């Protein structure tokens, strides 16, 4: 089998895994499997006639078959709850939240959450609903457990615990761009969350079973080693962030409880890779091993190096990035023993294939994707880029080429996942490289000393507090610069494919000197033009699924408006992610119901990330408003039409709040209906007839719907409405046919028009 055969077979396997994401199919067969098998058959009929030196028809059929099998293989290997999984309580009791008692083994050390609570993973052994007076039943599965910081004291991996609290079903993403908590847990093999009310330790005689006991002992042993290093680092460093940063840079964020503000700052600056154990750390570690063992035979060096690498992988946690780097490092050591020069790209592809053969769902893991692509960029783009910079000293040229190459190859995936770019990432990485090397190399040496003598290690790490402080300061300064994060907007799948197609074209035709510049221009156009064209020609109005007040985003030919802010959690997990993925870098105007203490904090939370030009307030009076990142605060006159950008808005009533607005030739009505008294108030108002009615609350606004005669109704509780919609609106029909839409705000709702609103 030639290299061409191997590459095509492996690529077919990768493609099959990726296409397994499409769950719909024909006659029960996944569409990805059908497409790849069909493509293989088509290639078998056509390609051999024109590519006589390539694969024959049998081999093309094998390519299609491998891709087809990969689709089914990924589906089979994807985590699914079995019959004894604790999440089955939801089905058995027909509830989304169940009070239960759970016994299990702590599978990870508690970590700090953004709400200042703690979180850990629990391996379930026994459980029962609290209402059940019988014995606990044998159960399985993992739980995402949250509890207070005080309750988490003294919890250790491998420890048996008994928990009382609420079992809940994780929520899927309900708005475009929002965090999909359900999918995140499923990829961890977890299908339920748990909020702790009471916690207790199980007796020493508790036995979870042989396999789970072995896992617990291993987890506890690795935790003890990490804790020995972390404690030694924190002992003589005055700033706890410095100790956490140094530990995170050598062990990775999965093995260290990094404060969320440090992790977020490095991510925003485009330096998240420094907090993830990766190829950079493996290279430093191998370099140290080979230097200290330079007097030994290559086989002896390889034995020591492989042992240290395996130990390092275990300490940092089984993560795709460190597994990829570790296997490539082991391959390099084996090559030294047999005096064989390996092809780095070939080794990278084979390692990726082996990892995805062991755990195929990793292909959807963002860490795996970024690690693989960054390494590929370093292998194929850094050398020619360094050569192009030959007018600079070689060390400087290499230092410049490395961050640029990694940035270019990971940029499409970042835009596809987040829709944003770290504007100064290349410059920050370039300027902080000496600090990162000092902290990583010095941290590894100090960690080795701390394993032998914690006291000696704590003194050895003391000088590293200065470069750690400088690095944090540099990251904070970079994030404070204007436009440190630029929202390009989430790119579509076709854009992602075309961008990497361009990269591959440049790599294949590397001898064409003009090609990189041409491809670069095409790539920039491909990233920016579709989104900007859509923003200039369409006017989408999006109702986001928020827990608090309804949040509406209005985009009208490049102008962006926001009605209401939502709660702090809504802003963090729904509003800001949506705006970033839409490519919004400035909000032209915003409308707030009121501006009391919490409201100001919420609007400041938005303005700190995306500046707001004007905020309009619909309450009668407002004073002592302290807002930053916002140019002006203006009032909306009661019962008078106010022009805000392209919007004409009227506050019809203050309590309950009733507003109508028009955009183009469409009119909208928004209000809250929580009580029968609200219904009476609405009935007494002279409501205009509108095209769209949006309401929040628990009381069905029958009178308002009858008076306003909307073509579209958007609300939280439409189950009762949708039973007999014709009793409220005679001409009830679907949006696709051009008129009435009954829609629950529990799902995101968006109306798009290319000509204004139709």
Short mmCIF file of C-alpha atoms in Angstrom, two decimals, residues 179-470:
data_model
loop_
_atom_site.label_atom_id
_atom_site.label_comp_id
_atom_site.label_asym_id
_atom_site.label_seq_id
_atom_site.Cartn_x
_atom_site.Cartn_y
_atom_site.Cartn_z
CA UNK A 179 -23.67 27.78 25.24
CA UNK A 180 -24.97 24.25 24.69
CA UNK A 181 -24.68 22.84 28.21
CA UNK A 182 -26.45 19.60 27.26
CA UNK A 183 -24.04 18.87 24.41
CA UNK A 184 -21.03 19.75 26.58
CA UNK A 185 -22.07 17.23 29.24
CA UNK A 186 -22.93 14.54 26.70
CA UNK A 187 -19.43 14.72 25.24
CA UNK A 188 -18.15 14.07 28.77
CA UNK A 189 -20.37 10.98 29.03
CA UNK A 190 -22.74 12.79 31.41
CA UNK A 191 -26.50 13.21 30.96
CA UNK A 192 -27.62 14.93 34.16
CA UNK A 193 -26.58 17.64 36.59
CA UNK A 194 -26.89 17.69 40.36
CA UNK A 195 -27.28 20.57 42.85
CA UNK A 196 -26.17 19.59 46.34
CA UNK A 197 -28.17 20.46 49.45
CA UNK A 198 -26.45 18.11 51.89
CA UNK A 199 -23.22 16.14 51.63
CA UNK A 200 -21.71 13.40 53.77
CA UNK A 201 -18.77 11.00 53.60
CA UNK A 202 -19.35 7.29 53.25
CA UNK A 203 -17.82 4.92 55.76
CA UNK A 204 -14.38 3.46 55.14
CA UNK A 205 -15.88 0.04 54.46
CA UNK A 206 -17.87 1.32 51.48
CA UNK A 207 -16.95 -0.66 48.36
CA UNK A 208 -17.85 0.76 44.92
CA UNK A 209 -16.47 -2.27 43.08
CA UNK A 210 -13.02 -3.41 41.94
CA UNK A 211 -12.77 -1.35 38.74
CA UNK A 212 -14.08 1.86 40.30
CA UNK A 213 -11.83 1.38 43.33
CA UNK A 214 -8.78 1.08 41.07
CA UNK A 215 -9.79 4.24 39.20
CA UNK A 216 -10.26 6.04 42.51
CA UNK A 217 -6.82 5.05 43.79
CA UNK A 218 -5.14 6.18 40.56
CA UNK A 219 -7.05 9.49 40.54
CA UNK A 220 -6.20 10.08 44.19
CA UNK A 221 -2.51 9.31 43.62
CA UNK A 222 -2.25 11.71 40.67
CA UNK A 223 -4.14 14.37 42.63
CA UNK A 224 -1.68 14.02 45.51
CA UNK A 225 1.23 14.64 43.14
CA UNK A 226 -0.45 17.70 41.59
CA UNK A 227 -1.42 19.00 45.02
CA UNK A 228 2.16 18.59 46.23
CA UNK A 229 3.36 20.83 43.39
CA UNK A 230 0.52 23.36 43.73
CA UNK A 231 0.95 23.67 47.50
CA UNK A 232 4.71 24.13 47.17
CA UNK A 233 4.24 26.85 44.54
CA UNK A 234 1.66 28.73 46.63
CA UNK A 235 3.67 28.63 49.87
CA UNK A 236 6.11 31.49 49.24
CA UNK A 237 4.40 33.32 46.37
CA UNK A 238 2.49 36.31 47.71
CA UNK A 239 -0.06 36.35 44.89
CA UNK A 240 -2.22 33.22 44.53
CA UNK A 241 -2.80 34.06 40.85
CA UNK A 242 0.94 33.77 40.23
CA UNK A 243 1.06 30.28 41.73
CA UNK A 244 -2.04 29.18 39.80
CA UNK A 245 -0.62 30.59 36.56
CA UNK A 246 2.73 28.80 36.90
CA UNK A 247 1.01 25.52 37.80
CA UNK A 248 -1.42 25.95 34.91
CA UNK A 249 1.39 26.62 32.44
CA UNK A 250 3.16 23.34 33.26
CA UNK A 251 0.20 21.06 34.06
CA UNK A 252 -2.59 22.58 31.96
CA UNK A 253 -5.89 24.10 33.01
CA UNK A 254 -7.58 20.71 33.38
CA UNK A 255 -5.19 19.69 36.16
CA UNK A 256 -5.19 23.05 37.97
CA UNK A 257 -8.07 25.05 39.45
CA UNK A 258 -7.35 28.29 37.60
CA UNK A 259 -9.38 31.36 38.59
CA UNK A 260 -11.91 32.09 35.80
CA UNK A 261 -10.69 35.69 35.40
CA UNK A 262 -7.13 34.51 34.60
CA UNK A 263 -8.39 31.89 32.16
CA UNK A 264 -10.74 34.39 30.46
CA UNK A 265 -8.00 37.04 30.17
CA UNK A 266 -5.58 34.66 28.44
CA UNK A 267 -8.33 33.39 26.14
CA UNK A 268 -9.31 36.94 25.16
CA UNK A 269 -5.67 37.80 24.38
CA UNK A 270 -5.30 34.73 22.16
CA UNK A 271 -2.94 33.01 24.59
CA UNK A 272 -5.15 30.17 25.83
CA UNK A 273 -2.63 27.67 24.44
CA UNK A 274 -0.13 28.66 27.14
CA UNK A 275 -2.55 27.27 29.75
CA UNK A 276 -3.09 23.99 27.92
CA UNK A 277 -0.51 21.22 28.12
CA UNK A 278 0.53 20.84 24.47
CA UNK A 279 3.37 20.30 22.05
CA UNK A 280 5.26 23.32 23.35
CA UNK A 281 5.47 21.79 26.83
CA UNK A 282 6.36 18.35 25.46
CA UNK A 283 9.16 19.90 23.37
CA UNK A 284 10.59 21.64 26.43
CA UNK A 285 10.29 18.49 28.52
CA UNK A 286 11.95 16.29 25.89
CA UNK A 287 14.69 18.86 25.41
CA UNK A 288 15.44 18.78 29.13
CA UNK A 289 15.41 14.97 29.22
CA UNK A 290 17.75 14.65 26.23
CA UNK A 291 20.12 17.24 27.67
CA UNK A 292 20.34 15.60 31.09
CA UNK A 293 20.74 12.12 29.53
CA UNK A 294 23.08 13.15 26.72
CA UNK A 295 25.77 10.72 27.94
CA UNK A 296 23.45 7.70 27.60
CA UNK A 297 22.68 5.51 24.60
CA UNK A 298 19.73 6.53 22.38
CA UNK A 299 17.75 3.48 23.54
CA UNK A 300 18.29 4.46 27.18
CA UNK A 301 17.32 8.05 26.42
CA UNK A 302 14.18 6.79 24.70
CA UNK A 303 13.24 4.61 27.67
CA UNK A 304 13.63 7.47 30.13
CA UNK A 305 11.91 9.94 27.79
CA UNK A 306 8.90 7.68 27.14
CA UNK A 307 8.48 7.01 30.87
CA UNK A 308 8.57 10.72 31.70
CA UNK A 309 6.18 11.56 28.85
CA UNK A 310 3.66 8.93 29.99
CA UNK A 311 3.86 10.27 33.53
CA UNK A 312 3.41 13.84 32.29
CA UNK A 313 0.36 12.84 30.21
CA UNK A 314 -1.18 11.20 33.28
CA UNK A 315 -0.52 14.26 35.45
CA UNK A 316 -2.01 16.72 32.98
CA UNK A 317 -5.10 14.61 32.35
CA UNK A 318 -6.16 12.66 29.29
CA UNK A 319 -6.65 15.59 26.91
CA UNK A 320 -6.49 15.45 23.09
CA UNK A 321 -3.80 18.14 22.81
CA UNK A 322 -1.36 16.49 25.23
CA UNK A 323 -2.11 13.01 23.86
CA UNK A 324 -1.28 14.23 20.36
CA UNK A 325 1.91 15.92 21.50
CA UNK A 326 2.94 12.99 23.69
CA UNK A 327 2.51 10.41 20.93
CA UNK A 328 4.47 12.56 18.48
CA UNK A 329 7.20 12.94 21.10
CA UNK A 330 7.33 9.17 21.60
CA UNK A 331 7.53 8.75 17.82
CA UNK A 332 10.49 11.14 17.70
CA UNK A 333 12.29 9.18 20.45
CA UNK A 334 11.71 5.87 18.66
CA UNK A 335 13.03 7.42 15.44
CA UNK A 336 16.23 8.40 17.27
CA UNK A 337 16.73 4.83 18.46
CA UNK A 338 16.51 3.41 14.93
CA UNK A 339 18.25 6.41 13.38
CA UNK A 340 15.23 7.04 11.15
CA UNK A 341 14.19 10.49 10.00
CA UNK A 342 10.41 10.67 10.23
CA UNK A 343 8.14 12.82 8.09
CA UNK A 344 6.52 15.15 10.65
CA UNK A 345 3.29 15.65 8.69
CA UNK A 346 2.95 11.89 8.22
CA UNK A 347 3.52 11.31 11.93
CA UNK A 348 0.92 13.96 12.78
CA UNK A 349 -1.70 12.34 10.52
CA UNK A 350 -1.00 8.85 11.86
CA UNK A 351 -1.17 10.07 15.48
CA UNK A 352 -4.47 11.83 14.78
CA UNK A 353 -5.79 8.64 13.17
CA UNK A 354 -4.78 6.52 16.18
CA UNK A 355 -6.37 8.94 18.65
CA UNK A 356 -9.60 9.06 16.66
CA UNK A 357 -9.60 5.30 16.31
CA UNK A 358 -9.49 5.03 20.10
CA UNK A 359 -11.96 7.86 20.75
CA UNK A 360 -13.75 8.98 17.54
CA UNK A 361 -15.93 11.69 19.21
CA UNK A 362 -12.70 13.61 19.87
CA UNK A 363 -12.93 14.89 16.30
CA UNK A 364 -15.59 17.33 17.57
CA UNK A 365 -13.42 18.38 20.53
CA UNK A 366 -12.27 21.96 19.96
CA UNK A 367 -8.99 21.27 21.77
CA UNK A 368 -8.19 18.41 19.40
CA UNK A 369 -9.04 20.50 16.34
CA UNK A 370 -6.95 23.50 17.40
CA UNK A 371 -4.00 21.34 18.50
CA UNK A 372 -3.95 19.38 15.24
CA UNK A 373 -4.34 22.45 13.02
CA UNK A 374 -1.80 24.56 14.92
CA UNK A 375 0.77 21.76 14.64
CA UNK A 376 0.02 21.30 10.95
CA UNK A 377 0.51 25.03 10.44
CA UNK A 378 3.88 24.92 12.21
CA UNK A 379 4.99 22.02 10.02
CA UNK A 380 3.89 23.26 6.61
CA UNK A 381 3.74 27.07 6.88
CA UNK A 382 6.41 28.06 9.40
CA UNK A 383 9.41 26.82 7.30
CA UNK A 384 8.55 28.76 4.10
CA UNK A 385 7.53 31.78 6.16
CA UNK A 386 10.86 31.69 8.00
CA UNK A 387 12.62 31.47 4.64
CA UNK A 388 10.68 34.50 3.40
CA UNK A 389 11.95 36.41 6.44
CA UNK A 390 15.58 35.48 5.77
CA UNK A 391 16.52 39.19 5.85
CA UNK A 392 16.01 38.97 9.64
CA UNK A 393 18.22 37.07 12.10
CA UNK A 394 17.17 33.40 12.01
CA UNK A 395 16.01 33.33 15.65
CA UNK A 396 13.83 36.41 15.12
CA UNK A 397 12.42 35.06 11.85
CA UNK A 398 11.50 31.77 13.53
CA UNK A 399 9.93 33.56 16.50
CA UNK A 400 7.74 35.58 14.10
CA UNK A 401 6.85 32.66 11.83
CA UNK A 402 5.65 30.33 14.60
CA UNK A 403 2.73 32.41 16.00
CA UNK A 404 1.69 33.57 12.52
CA UNK A 405 1.57 29.99 11.19
CA UNK A 406 -0.40 28.66 14.15
CA UNK A 407 -2.78 31.65 14.02
CA UNK A 408 -3.51 31.28 10.31
CA UNK A 409 -4.32 27.57 10.52
CA UNK A 410 -6.56 27.86 13.58
CA UNK A 411 -8.35 31.07 12.53
CA UNK A 412 -11.13 29.43 10.42
CA UNK A 413 -12.08 27.05 13.25
CA UNK A 414 -12.11 29.93 15.74
CA UNK A 415 -14.41 31.94 13.47
CA UNK A 416 -16.64 28.91 12.95
CA UNK A 417 -16.87 28.28 16.71
CA UNK A 418 -16.86 31.80 18.18
CA UNK A 419 -17.04 34.38 15.38
CA UNK A 420 -14.30 36.52 16.96
CA UNK A 421 -10.57 37.08 16.56
CA UNK A 422 -8.00 38.30 19.08
CA UNK A 423 -6.70 41.34 17.21
CA UNK A 424 -3.31 41.56 18.90
CA UNK A 425 -2.77 37.83 19.40
CA UNK A 426 0.29 37.53 17.15
CA UNK A 427 2.02 40.54 18.69
CA UNK A 428 1.22 39.50 22.27
CA UNK A 429 2.47 35.97 21.64
CA UNK A 430 5.63 37.29 20.02
CA UNK A 431 6.41 39.76 22.82
CA UNK A 432 5.64 37.36 25.66
CA UNK A 433 7.48 34.33 24.23
CA UNK A 434 10.56 34.86 26.47
CA UNK A 435 8.33 35.05 29.56
CA UNK A 436 6.40 31.93 28.54
CA UNK A 437 9.63 29.97 27.99
CA UNK A 438 11.08 31.11 31.34
CA UNK A 439 7.89 30.25 33.24
CA UNK A 440 7.35 26.90 31.50
CA UNK A 441 10.95 25.73 31.72
CA UNK A 442 11.50 27.14 35.20
CA UNK A 443 8.15 25.82 36.39
CA UNK A 444 8.97 22.29 35.23
CA UNK A 445 12.32 22.36 37.02
CA UNK A 446 10.74 23.73 40.21
CA UNK A 447 7.97 21.11 40.02
CA UNK A 448 10.59 18.35 39.81
CA UNK A 449 12.33 19.82 42.87
CA UNK A 450 9.00 20.13 44.73
CA UNK A 451 8.26 16.44 44.16
CA UNK A 452 11.49 15.63 46.00
CA UNK A 453 11.34 18.41 48.61
CA UNK A 454 8.28 20.71 48.78
CA UNK A 455 10.11 23.26 50.94
CA UNK A 456 13.01 23.47 48.51
CA UNK A 457 10.60 23.66 45.57
CA UNK A 458 8.65 26.50 47.17
CA UNK A 459 11.84 28.56 47.53
CA UNK A 460 13.04 27.63 44.04
CA UNK A 461 9.83 28.92 42.44
CA UNK A 462 9.93 32.25 44.32
CA UNK A 463 11.86 34.18 41.58
CA UNK A 464 9.26 33.14 38.99
CA UNK A 465 6.66 35.42 40.57
CA UNK A 466 8.23 38.35 38.72
CA UNK A 467 7.89 36.99 35.14
CA UNK A 468 4.45 35.64 36.13
CA UNK A 469 3.36 39.12 37.20
CA UNK A 470 4.81 40.66 34.05
#
